[in-house]
């Protein structure tokens, strides 16, 4: 009787192992979201050493570059113009904005874009090309083709430089890397959103939701560039949905990203500079006093070794 029990137990154990293996294979092959079960990162600890993860704060100008460099940012966003590239300091590179927003026109038509790649495609001051900001392929299907031909052109004519788009919670699959050929995809959930009554709590799970969307669209985690919310809309003239995170809320945002997309190739802070309609106050304001000291949080992250 004892030997029968042993054989039955062995069969059951083998079945459990096989079933677990098949479920794991299925999850990996389908690109499905797998809940995080590893150790928690300490809030705000860097996901990678300085230099391994590149970092950019958007909407900047030459007067901002010394401060950005001191905070550990090593990329700046500029248009592809000789005078602007000349202002990029040593130790920093440029992410060239040539894109469109949602369904709008591209900053450069395709012929002008190819001329820009011809000028800067082998320039060591250039990190890469920002091809589209929140393309809405559901409302304008043509945008995927426009991104694809630009990414293809960069791959052929700008070796070593990256192509980048930033996505929100619109259809992702048509503009996933496997369909448009881009190298990196920013994801921009902004968790600190809502009325003044709920400002003590940011919906950090919004990050998980957008990462699940990316998983379902077949976007590899290693190609994701987290976009951090470093803006509010208390002084904006247009949208009024978002508030500037507190230092604790920003640390919670960083920690969640560290769990879901550790050691990313690129991290994006939106926004350094004010945008009249969309971002005010912004990270450039957030140095303490009237606003939370988010700059110190980002410096600790960007420069800690």
PDB file of C-alpha atoms in Angstrom:
ATOM      1  CA  UNK A   1       0.000   0.000   0.000  1.00  0.00           C
ATOM      2  CA  UNK A   2       2.874   2.367   0.841  1.00  0.00           C
ATOM      3  CA  UNK A   3       4.502   1.816  -2.549  1.00  0.00           C
ATOM      4  CA  UNK A   4       1.205   2.664  -4.280  1.00  0.00           C
ATOM      5  CA  UNK A   5       1.019   5.953  -2.366  1.00  0.00           C
ATOM      6  CA  UNK A   6       4.585   6.760  -3.413  1.00  0.00           C
ATOM      7  CA  UNK A   7       3.823   6.082  -7.076  1.00  0.00           C
ATOM      8  CA  UNK A   8       0.615   8.181  -6.936  1.00  0.00           C
ATOM      9  CA  UNK A   9       2.457  11.053  -5.266  1.00  0.00           C
ATOM     10  CA  UNK A  10       5.171  10.911  -7.907  1.00  0.00           C
ATOM     11  CA  UNK A  11       2.590  11.015 -10.718  1.00  0.00           C
ATOM     12  CA  UNK A  12       0.802  13.983  -9.122  1.00  0.00           C
ATOM     13  CA  UNK A  13       4.080  15.861  -8.649  1.00  0.00           C
ATOM     14  CA  UNK A  14       5.067  15.251 -12.253  1.00  0.00           C
ATOM     15  CA  UNK A  15       1.667  16.465 -13.461  1.00  0.00           C
ATOM     16  CA  UNK A  16       1.980  19.684 -11.411  1.00  0.00           C
ATOM     17  CA  UNK A  17       5.458  20.355 -12.798  1.00  0.00           C
ATOM     18  CA  UNK A  18       4.341  19.809 -16.403  1.00  0.00           C
ATOM     19  CA  UNK A  19       1.220  21.936 -15.955  1.00  0.00           C
ATOM     20  CA  UNK A  20       3.246  24.744 -14.421  1.00  0.00           C
ATOM     21  CA  UNK A  21       5.750  24.615 -17.251  1.00  0.00           C
ATOM     22  CA  UNK A  22       3.014  24.747 -19.901  1.00  0.00           C
ATOM     23  CA  UNK A  23       1.325  27.700 -18.211  1.00  0.00           C
ATOM     24  CA  UNK A  24       4.635  29.571 -18.035  1.00  0.00           C
ATOM     25  CA  UNK A  25       5.346  28.904 -21.701  1.00  0.00           C
ATOM     26  CA  UNK A  26       1.865  30.038 -22.641  1.00  0.00           C
ATOM     27  CA  UNK A  27       2.239  33.278 -20.669  1.00  0.00           C
ATOM     28  CA  UNK A  28       5.598  34.048 -22.269  1.00  0.00           C
ATOM     29  CA  UNK A  29       4.505  33.215 -25.804  1.00  0.00           C
ATOM     30  CA  UNK A  30       1.287  35.238 -25.570  1.00  0.00           C
ATOM     31  CA  UNK A  31       3.050  38.327 -24.230  1.00  0.00           C
ATOM     32  CA  UNK A  32       0.561  38.263 -21.330  1.00  0.00           C
ATOM     33  CA  UNK A  33       1.058  40.357 -18.206  1.00  0.00           C
ATOM     34  CA  UNK A  34       2.612  38.486 -15.308  1.00  0.00           C
ATOM     35  CA  UNK A  35       2.102  40.044 -11.838  1.00  0.00           C
ATOM     36  CA  UNK A  36       5.296  41.164 -10.148  1.00  0.00           C
ATOM     37  CA  UNK A  37       6.355  38.736  -7.399  1.00  0.00           C
ATOM     38  CA  UNK A  38       9.957  39.772  -6.778  1.00  0.00           C
ATOM     39  CA  UNK A  39      11.409  41.939  -4.015  1.00  0.00           C
ATOM     40  CA  UNK A  40      10.207  45.515  -3.763  1.00  0.00           C
ATOM     41  CA  UNK A  41      12.624  48.267  -4.745  1.00  0.00           C
ATOM     42  CA  UNK A  42      13.227  51.018  -2.235  1.00  0.00           C
ATOM     43  CA  UNK A  43      11.305  54.102  -3.360  1.00  0.00           C
ATOM     44  CA  UNK A  44      13.347  56.194  -5.737  1.00  0.00           C
ATOM     45  CA  UNK A  45      16.351  53.909  -6.025  1.00  0.00           C
ATOM     46  CA  UNK A  46      17.845  54.011  -9.511  1.00  0.00           C
ATOM     47  CA  UNK A  47      16.903  51.163 -11.828  1.00  0.00           C
ATOM     48  CA  UNK A  48      20.338  51.321 -13.446  1.00  0.00           C
ATOM     49  CA  UNK A  49      23.669  52.976 -12.881  1.00  0.00           C
ATOM     50  CA  UNK A  50      24.232  56.432 -14.380  1.00  0.00           C
ATOM     51  CA  UNK A  51      25.208  56.036 -18.019  1.00  0.00           C
ATOM     52  CA  UNK A  52      23.485  52.663 -18.449  1.00  0.00           C
ATOM     53  CA  UNK A  53      20.059  54.289 -18.450  1.00  0.00           C
ATOM     54  CA  UNK A  54      19.852  57.497 -20.469  1.00  0.00           C
ATOM     55  CA  UNK A  55      17.714  60.280 -19.049  1.00  0.00           C
ATOM     56  CA  UNK A  56      15.919  63.225 -20.622  1.00  0.00           C
ATOM     57  CA  UNK A  57      13.632  65.933 -19.258  1.00  0.00           C
ATOM     58  CA  UNK A  58      11.457  67.325 -22.039  1.00  0.00           C
ATOM     59  CA  UNK A  59      10.811  70.916 -23.121  1.00  0.00           C
ATOM     60  CA  UNK A  60      14.152  72.490 -22.360  1.00  0.00           C
ATOM     61  CA  UNK A  61      16.342  75.260 -23.733  1.00  0.00           C
ATOM     62  CA  UNK A  62      20.051  76.105 -23.622  1.00  0.00           C
ATOM     63  CA  UNK A  63      19.676  78.094 -20.392  1.00  0.00           C
ATOM     64  CA  UNK A  64      18.409  74.909 -18.701  1.00  0.00           C
ATOM     65  CA  UNK A  65      21.286  72.643 -19.706  1.00  0.00           C
ATOM     66  CA  UNK A  66      23.703  73.346 -16.805  1.00  0.00           C
ATOM     67  CA  UNK A  67      20.981  72.681 -14.246  1.00  0.00           C
ATOM     68  CA  UNK A  68      19.828  69.535 -16.058  1.00  0.00           C
ATOM     69  CA  UNK A  69      23.378  68.215 -16.212  1.00  0.00           C
ATOM     70  CA  UNK A  70      23.803  68.852 -12.480  1.00  0.00           C
ATOM     71  CA  UNK A  71      20.626  66.837 -11.862  1.00  0.00           C
ATOM     72  CA  UNK A  72      22.036  63.878 -13.773  1.00  0.00           C
ATOM     73  CA  UNK A  73      20.206  64.235 -17.083  1.00  0.00           C
ATOM     74  CA  UNK A  74      22.388  63.417 -20.078  1.00  0.00           C
ATOM     75  CA  UNK A  75      19.986  64.064 -22.980  1.00  0.00           C
ATOM     76  CA  UNK A  76      18.198  67.190 -24.177  1.00  0.00           C
ATOM     77  CA  UNK A  77      15.391  67.485 -26.705  1.00  0.00           C
ATOM     78  CA  UNK A  78      16.051  69.871 -29.598  1.00  0.00           C
ATOM     79  CA  UNK A  79      14.963  70.342 -33.179  1.00  0.00           C
ATOM     80  CA  UNK A  80      17.447  69.188 -35.855  1.00  0.00           C
ATOM     81  CA  UNK A  81      19.186  72.501 -36.426  1.00  0.00           C
ATOM     82  CA  UNK A  82      22.935  73.170 -36.437  1.00  0.00           C
ATOM     83  CA  UNK A  83      22.714  76.139 -34.063  1.00  0.00           C
ATOM     84  CA  UNK A  84      20.703  74.153 -31.518  1.00  0.00           C
ATOM     85  CA  UNK A  85      23.006  71.139 -31.650  1.00  0.00           C
ATOM     86  CA  UNK A  86      25.976  73.430 -31.168  1.00  0.00           C
ATOM     87  CA  UNK A  87      24.531  74.413 -27.783  1.00  0.00           C
ATOM     88  CA  UNK A  88      24.415  70.854 -26.399  1.00  0.00           C
ATOM     89  CA  UNK A  89      27.104  70.678 -23.687  1.00  0.00           C
ATOM     90  CA  UNK A  90      29.885  68.128 -23.599  1.00  0.00           C
ATOM     91  CA  UNK A  91      28.712  64.999 -21.815  1.00  0.00           C
ATOM     92  CA  UNK A  92      25.162  65.370 -23.132  1.00  0.00           C
ATOM     93  CA  UNK A  93      23.499  64.322 -26.387  1.00  0.00           C
ATOM     94  CA  UNK A  94      20.425  65.368 -28.310  1.00  0.00           C
ATOM     95  CA  UNK A  95      17.104  63.622 -28.813  1.00  0.00           C
ATOM     96  CA  UNK A  96      15.898  65.280 -32.007  1.00  0.00           C
ATOM     97  CA  UNK A  97      12.217  66.202 -32.133  1.00  0.00           C
ATOM     98  CA  UNK A  98      10.890  65.575 -35.660  1.00  0.00           C
ATOM     99  CA  UNK A  99       7.539  64.059 -34.760  1.00  0.00           C
ATOM    100  CA  UNK A 100       3.841  64.702 -34.548  1.00  0.00           C
ATOM    101  CA  UNK A 101       1.264  64.785 -31.775  1.00  0.00           C
ATOM    102  CA  UNK A 102      -1.698  62.362 -31.953  1.00  0.00           C
ATOM    103  CA  UNK A 103      -3.084  62.878 -35.487  1.00  0.00           C
ATOM    104  CA  UNK A 104      -1.349  66.144 -36.280  1.00  0.00           C
ATOM    105  CA  UNK A 105       1.203  66.941 -38.953  1.00  0.00           C
ATOM    106  CA  UNK A 106       4.799  65.893 -38.460  1.00  0.00           C
ATOM    107  CA  UNK A 107       7.315  68.557 -37.499  1.00  0.00           C
ATOM    108  CA  UNK A 108       9.160  67.703 -40.710  1.00  0.00           C
ATOM    109  CA  UNK A 109       7.630  66.327 -43.878  1.00  0.00           C
ATOM    110  CA  UNK A 110       9.292  63.162 -45.107  1.00  0.00           C
ATOM    111  CA  UNK A 111      11.643  64.874 -47.576  1.00  0.00           C
ATOM    112  CA  UNK A 112      12.754  67.414 -44.966  1.00  0.00           C
ATOM    113  CA  UNK A 113      13.159  64.554 -42.511  1.00  0.00           C
ATOM    114  CA  UNK A 114      15.468  62.639 -44.857  1.00  0.00           C
ATOM    115  CA  UNK A 115      17.582  65.779 -45.320  1.00  0.00           C
ATOM    116  CA  UNK A 116      17.868  66.124 -41.548  1.00  0.00           C
ATOM    117  CA  UNK A 117      18.966  62.494 -41.239  1.00  0.00           C
ATOM    118  CA  UNK A 118      21.506  63.170 -43.974  1.00  0.00           C
ATOM    119  CA  UNK A 119      22.976  66.019 -41.909  1.00  0.00           C
ATOM    120  CA  UNK A 120      22.856  64.457 -38.447  1.00  0.00           C
ATOM    121  CA  UNK A 121      22.529  60.703 -38.920  1.00  0.00           C
ATOM    122  CA  UNK A 122      26.193  60.112 -38.077  1.00  0.00           C
ATOM    123  CA  UNK A 123      26.667  63.033 -35.706  1.00  0.00           C
ATOM    124  CA  UNK A 124      28.023  61.822 -32.333  1.00  0.00           C
ATOM    125  CA  UNK A 125      26.101  64.588 -30.591  1.00  0.00           C
ATOM    126  CA  UNK A 126      22.825  62.867 -31.541  1.00  0.00           C
ATOM    127  CA  UNK A 127      21.347  60.075 -29.431  1.00  0.00           C
ATOM    128  CA  UNK A 128      18.225  59.544 -31.482  1.00  0.00           C
ATOM    129  CA  UNK A 129      15.011  60.761 -33.094  1.00  0.00           C
ATOM    130  CA  UNK A 130      11.674  61.457 -31.416  1.00  0.00           C
ATOM    131  CA  UNK A 131       9.229  60.385 -34.114  1.00  0.00           C
ATOM    132  CA  UNK A 132       5.785  60.747 -32.533  1.00  0.00           C
ATOM    133  CA  UNK A 133       4.107  61.824 -29.306  1.00  0.00           C
ATOM    134  CA  UNK A 134       0.966  59.822 -28.442  1.00  0.00           C
ATOM    135  CA  UNK A 135       0.077  58.749 -31.996  1.00  0.00           C
ATOM    136  CA  UNK A 136      -3.621  57.901 -32.137  1.00  0.00           C
ATOM    137  CA  UNK A 137      -3.659  55.067 -34.634  1.00  0.00           C
ATOM    138  CA  UNK A 138      -7.325  54.387 -33.852  1.00  0.00           C
ATOM    139  CA  UNK A 139      -8.458  57.751 -35.246  1.00  0.00           C
ATOM    140  CA  UNK A 140      -5.707  58.185 -37.852  1.00  0.00           C
ATOM    141  CA  UNK A 141      -4.454  54.800 -39.123  1.00  0.00           C
ATOM    142  CA  UNK A 142      -2.023  56.470 -41.536  1.00  0.00           C
ATOM    143  CA  UNK A 143       0.205  57.573 -38.674  1.00  0.00           C
ATOM    144  CA  UNK A 144       1.598  54.049 -38.248  1.00  0.00           C
ATOM    145  CA  UNK A 145       2.893  54.019 -41.816  1.00  0.00           C
ATOM    146  CA  UNK A 146       4.463  57.442 -41.420  1.00  0.00           C
ATOM    147  CA  UNK A 147       6.285  56.308 -38.275  1.00  0.00           C
ATOM    148  CA  UNK A 148       7.379  53.086 -39.945  1.00  0.00           C
ATOM    149  CA  UNK A 149       8.990  54.698 -42.973  1.00  0.00           C
ATOM    150  CA  UNK A 150      10.837  57.167 -40.747  1.00  0.00           C
ATOM    151  CA  UNK A 151      12.085  54.408 -38.438  1.00  0.00           C
ATOM    152  CA  UNK A 152      13.182  52.361 -41.459  1.00  0.00           C
ATOM    153  CA  UNK A 153      15.070  55.349 -42.837  1.00  0.00           C
ATOM    154  CA  UNK A 154      16.862  55.914 -39.528  1.00  0.00           C
ATOM    155  CA  UNK A 155      17.880  52.270 -39.353  1.00  0.00           C
ATOM    156  CA  UNK A 156      19.422  52.477 -42.815  1.00  0.00           C
ATOM    157  CA  UNK A 157      20.992  55.932 -42.649  1.00  0.00           C
ATOM    158  CA  UNK A 158      21.677  56.681 -38.958  1.00  0.00           C
ATOM    159  CA  UNK A 159      23.492  53.631 -37.586  1.00  0.00           C
ATOM    160  CA  UNK A 160      23.688  53.578 -33.814  1.00  0.00           C
ATOM    161  CA  UNK A 161      20.997  56.229 -33.315  1.00  0.00           C
ATOM    162  CA  UNK A 162      17.618  55.252 -31.853  1.00  0.00           C
ATOM    163  CA  UNK A 163      14.068  55.855 -33.017  1.00  0.00           C
ATOM    164  CA  UNK A 164      11.597  56.700 -30.252  1.00  0.00           C
ATOM    165  CA  UNK A 165       7.851  57.227 -29.876  1.00  0.00           C
ATOM    166  CA  UNK A 166       5.783  57.901 -26.765  1.00  0.00           C
ATOM    167  CA  UNK A 167       2.399  56.197 -26.272  1.00  0.00           C
ATOM    168  CA  UNK A 168      -0.617  56.755 -24.076  1.00  0.00           C
ATOM    169  CA  UNK A 169      -3.663  54.543 -23.497  1.00  0.00           C
ATOM    170  CA  UNK A 170      -4.824  54.541 -27.102  1.00  0.00           C
ATOM    171  CA  UNK A 171      -4.499  51.487 -29.384  1.00  0.00           C
ATOM    172  CA  UNK A 172      -0.863  50.374 -29.113  1.00  0.00           C
ATOM    173  CA  UNK A 173      -0.658  47.297 -31.292  1.00  0.00           C
ATOM    174  CA  UNK A 174      -0.570  49.147 -34.666  1.00  0.00           C
ATOM    175  CA  UNK A 175       2.402  51.243 -33.480  1.00  0.00           C
ATOM    176  CA  UNK A 176       4.237  48.523 -31.543  1.00  0.00           C
ATOM    177  CA  UNK A 177       7.913  48.032 -32.495  1.00  0.00           C
ATOM    178  CA  UNK A 178       7.181  44.853 -34.457  1.00  0.00           C
ATOM    179  CA  UNK A 179       4.828  46.838 -36.702  1.00  0.00           C
ATOM    180  CA  UNK A 180       6.570  50.192 -37.071  1.00  0.00           C
ATOM    181  CA  UNK A 181      10.200  49.264 -36.414  1.00  0.00           C
ATOM    182  CA  UNK A 182      10.984  51.777 -33.665  1.00  0.00           C
ATOM    183  CA  UNK A 183      13.676  51.015 -31.105  1.00  0.00           C
ATOM    184  CA  UNK A 184      12.114  52.445 -27.946  1.00  0.00           C
ATOM    185  CA  UNK A 185       8.572  53.144 -26.784  1.00  0.00           C
ATOM    186  CA  UNK A 186       7.743  55.605 -24.019  1.00  0.00           C
ATOM    187  CA  UNK A 187       4.689  54.918 -21.852  1.00  0.00           C
ATOM    188  CA  UNK A 188       3.151  57.942 -20.174  1.00  0.00           C
ATOM    189  CA  UNK A 189       0.601  57.087 -17.487  1.00  0.00           C
ATOM    190  CA  UNK A 190       0.217  60.121 -15.239  1.00  0.00           C
ATOM    191  CA  UNK A 191      -1.120  58.789 -11.930  1.00  0.00           C
ATOM    192  CA  UNK A 192      -1.676  62.097 -10.101  1.00  0.00           C
ATOM    193  CA  UNK A 193      -4.969  63.015 -11.687  1.00  0.00           C
ATOM    194  CA  UNK A 194      -8.385  64.088 -10.499  1.00  0.00           C
ATOM    195  CA  UNK A 195     -10.083  66.628  -8.298  1.00  0.00           C
ATOM    196  CA  UNK A 196      -8.526  68.464  -5.369  1.00  0.00           C
ATOM    197  CA  UNK A 197     -10.427  66.156  -2.994  1.00  0.00           C
ATOM    198  CA  UNK A 198      -8.221  63.172  -3.905  1.00  0.00           C
ATOM    199  CA  UNK A 199      -4.822  64.814  -4.078  1.00  0.00           C
ATOM    200  CA  UNK A 200      -3.466  62.814  -1.167  1.00  0.00           C
ATOM    201  CA  UNK A 201      -3.558  59.663  -3.315  1.00  0.00           C
ATOM    202  CA  UNK A 202      -2.183  59.093  -6.822  1.00  0.00           C
ATOM    203  CA  UNK A 203      -3.500  56.109  -8.771  1.00  0.00           C
ATOM    204  CA  UNK A 204      -0.158  54.312  -9.023  1.00  0.00           C
ATOM    205  CA  UNK A 205      -1.950  51.276 -10.506  1.00  0.00           C
ATOM    206  CA  UNK A 206      -2.399  53.338 -13.692  1.00  0.00           C
ATOM    207  CA  UNK A 207       1.219  52.435 -14.419  1.00  0.00           C
ATOM    208  CA  UNK A 208       0.420  48.709 -14.184  1.00  0.00           C
ATOM    209  CA  UNK A 209      -2.564  49.163 -16.477  1.00  0.00           C
ATOM    210  CA  UNK A 210      -0.528  50.822 -19.206  1.00  0.00           C
ATOM    211  CA  UNK A 211       2.259  48.255 -18.944  1.00  0.00           C
ATOM    212  CA  UNK A 212      -0.381  45.514 -19.344  1.00  0.00           C
ATOM    213  CA  UNK A 213      -1.613  47.288 -22.476  1.00  0.00           C
ATOM    214  CA  UNK A 214       1.943  47.287 -23.808  1.00  0.00           C
ATOM    215  CA  UNK A 215       2.312  43.598 -22.976  1.00  0.00           C
ATOM    216  CA  UNK A 216      -0.907  42.822 -24.818  1.00  0.00           C
ATOM    217  CA  UNK A 217       0.335  44.821 -27.832  1.00  0.00           C
ATOM    218  CA  UNK A 218       3.528  42.758 -27.940  1.00  0.00           C
ATOM    219  CA  UNK A 219       5.856  45.552 -26.805  1.00  0.00           C
ATOM    220  CA  UNK A 220       8.879  43.965 -25.096  1.00  0.00           C
ATOM    221  CA  UNK A 221       9.543  45.255 -21.592  1.00  0.00           C
ATOM    222  CA  UNK A 222      13.187  45.899 -22.487  1.00  0.00           C
ATOM    223  CA  UNK A 223      12.058  48.434 -25.113  1.00  0.00           C
ATOM    224  CA  UNK A 224       9.891  50.434 -22.729  1.00  0.00           C
ATOM    225  CA  UNK A 225      10.999  53.917 -21.664  1.00  0.00           C
ATOM    226  CA  UNK A 226       9.104  55.003 -18.532  1.00  0.00           C
ATOM    227  CA  UNK A 227       7.715  58.545 -18.653  1.00  0.00           C
ATOM    228  CA  UNK A 228       7.549  60.090 -15.174  1.00  0.00           C
ATOM    229  CA  UNK A 229       4.958  62.675 -14.185  1.00  0.00           C
ATOM    230  CA  UNK A 230       6.821  65.793 -13.101  1.00  0.00           C
ATOM    231  CA  UNK A 231       4.126  68.344 -13.931  1.00  0.00           C
ATOM    232  CA  UNK A 232       0.800  69.629 -12.729  1.00  0.00           C
ATOM    233  CA  UNK A 233      -1.836  71.938 -14.170  1.00  0.00           C
ATOM    234  CA  UNK A 234      -2.465  74.364 -11.355  1.00  0.00           C
ATOM    235  CA  UNK A 235      -1.312  77.314 -13.477  1.00  0.00           C
ATOM    236  CA  UNK A 236      -2.045  75.983 -16.950  1.00  0.00           C
ATOM    237  CA  UNK A 237      -4.482  77.841 -19.186  1.00  0.00           C
ATOM    238  CA  UNK A 238      -5.988  74.718 -20.737  1.00  0.00           C
ATOM    239  CA  UNK A 239      -6.313  71.261 -19.233  1.00  0.00           C
ATOM    240  CA  UNK A 240      -6.809  71.069 -15.444  1.00  0.00           C
ATOM    241  CA  UNK A 241      -6.807  67.316 -14.805  1.00  0.00           C
ATOM    242  CA  UNK A 242      -3.404  66.740 -13.173  1.00  0.00           C
ATOM    243  CA  UNK A 243      -1.563  67.947 -10.094  1.00  0.00           C
ATOM    244  CA  UNK A 244       2.169  68.156  -9.421  1.00  0.00           C
ATOM    245  CA  UNK A 245       3.149  65.102  -7.347  1.00  0.00           C
ATOM    246  CA  UNK A 246       4.537  65.470  -3.869  1.00  0.00           C
ATOM    247  CA  UNK A 247       8.019  64.084  -3.236  1.00  0.00           C
ATOM    248  CA  UNK A 248       6.464  60.973  -1.697  1.00  0.00           C
ATOM    249  CA  UNK A 249       4.129  60.486  -4.642  1.00  0.00           C
ATOM    250  CA  UNK A 250       6.990  60.832  -7.122  1.00  0.00           C
ATOM    251  CA  UNK A 251       9.010  58.255  -5.189  1.00  0.00           C
ATOM    252  CA  UNK A 252       6.042  55.892  -5.356  1.00  0.00           C
ATOM    253  CA  UNK A 253       5.850  56.418  -9.137  1.00  0.00           C
ATOM    254  CA  UNK A 254       9.553  55.657  -9.511  1.00  0.00           C
ATOM    255  CA  UNK A 255       9.349  52.575  -7.302  1.00  0.00           C
ATOM    256  CA  UNK A 256       6.452  51.128  -9.293  1.00  0.00           C
ATOM    257  CA  UNK A 257       8.322  51.630 -12.550  1.00  0.00           C
ATOM    258  CA  UNK A 258      11.376  49.974 -11.022  1.00  0.00           C
ATOM    259  CA  UNK A 259       9.253  46.896 -10.375  1.00  0.00           C
ATOM    260  CA  UNK A 260       7.651  46.735 -13.808  1.00  0.00           C
ATOM    261  CA  UNK A 261      10.431  47.896 -16.153  1.00  0.00           C
ATOM    262  CA  UNK A 262      13.773  47.742 -14.317  1.00  0.00           C
ATOM    263  CA  UNK A 263      16.979  48.940 -15.944  1.00  0.00           C
ATOM    264  CA  UNK A 264      15.326  50.641 -18.919  1.00  0.00           C
ATOM    265  CA  UNK A 265      17.448  52.029 -21.748  1.00  0.00           C
ATOM    266  CA  UNK A 266      15.785  55.447 -21.410  1.00  0.00           C
ATOM    267  CA  UNK A 267      13.803  57.374 -18.788  1.00  0.00           C
ATOM    268  CA  UNK A 268      11.773  60.485 -19.581  1.00  0.00           C
ATOM    269  CA  UNK A 269      10.664  63.236 -17.198  1.00  0.00           C
ATOM    270  CA  UNK A 270       7.668  65.202 -18.442  1.00  0.00           C
ATOM    271  CA  UNK A 271       7.967  68.088 -18.241  1.00  0.00           C
ATOM    272  CA  UNK A 272      10.964  70.243 -17.318  1.00  0.00           C
ATOM    273  CA  UNK A 273       9.684  73.384 -19.000  1.00  0.00           C
ATOM    274  CA  UNK A 274       6.235  74.888 -18.699  1.00  0.00           C
ATOM    275  CA  UNK A 275       3.708  74.428 -21.483  1.00  0.00           C
ATOM    276  CA  UNK A 276       0.989  77.052 -21.335  1.00  0.00           C
ATOM    277  CA  UNK A 277      -1.866  74.670 -22.046  1.00  0.00           C
ATOM    278  CA  UNK A 278      -0.625  71.358 -20.669  1.00  0.00           C
ATOM    279  CA  UNK A 279       2.114  71.611 -18.038  1.00  0.00           C
ATOM    280  CA  UNK A 280       2.291  74.288 -15.365  1.00  0.00           C
ATOM    281  CA  UNK A 281       3.883  74.010 -12.845  1.00  0.00           C
ATOM    282  CA  UNK A 282       6.651  71.731 -14.076  1.00  0.00           C
ATOM    283  CA  UNK A 283       9.921  70.214 -12.904  1.00  0.00           C
ATOM    284  CA  UNK A 284      11.780  73.490 -13.451  1.00  0.00           C
ATOM    285  CA  UNK A 285       9.522  74.998 -10.757  1.00  0.00           C
ATOM    286  CA  UNK A 286       9.768  72.052  -8.369  1.00  0.00           C
ATOM    287  CA  UNK A 287      12.848  72.892  -6.306  1.00  0.00           C
ATOM    288  CA  UNK A 288      11.222  73.454  -2.914  1.00  0.00           C
ATOM    289  CA  UNK A 289       9.451  76.400  -1.380  1.00  0.00           C
ATOM    290  CA  UNK A 290       6.178  76.983  -3.208  1.00  0.00           C
ATOM    291  CA  UNK A 291       6.393  73.537  -4.829  1.00  0.00           C
ATOM    292  CA  UNK A 292       7.645  70.093  -3.774  1.00  0.00           C
ATOM    293  CA  UNK A 293      11.377  69.542  -4.254  1.00  0.00           C
ATOM    294  CA  UNK A 294      11.077  67.020  -7.071  1.00  0.00           C
ATOM    295  CA  UNK A 295      14.422  68.090  -8.488  1.00  0.00           C
ATOM    296  CA  UNK A 296      16.219  66.616  -5.482  1.00  0.00           C
ATOM    297  CA  UNK A 297      14.317  63.332  -5.899  1.00  0.00           C
ATOM    298  CA  UNK A 298      15.348  63.088  -9.536  1.00  0.00           C
ATOM    299  CA  UNK A 299      18.948  64.083  -8.814  1.00  0.00           C
ATOM    300  CA  UNK A 300      19.230  61.328  -6.208  1.00  0.00           C
ATOM    301  CA  UNK A 301      17.884  58.843  -8.732  1.00  0.00           C
ATOM    302  CA  UNK A 302      19.953  60.020 -11.680  1.00  0.00           C
ATOM    303  CA  UNK A 303      23.307  60.371  -9.931  1.00  0.00           C
ATOM    304  CA  UNK A 304      23.351  57.713  -7.233  1.00  0.00           C
ATOM    305  CA  UNK A 305      26.106  55.153  -7.797  1.00  0.00           C
TER     306      UNK A 305
END
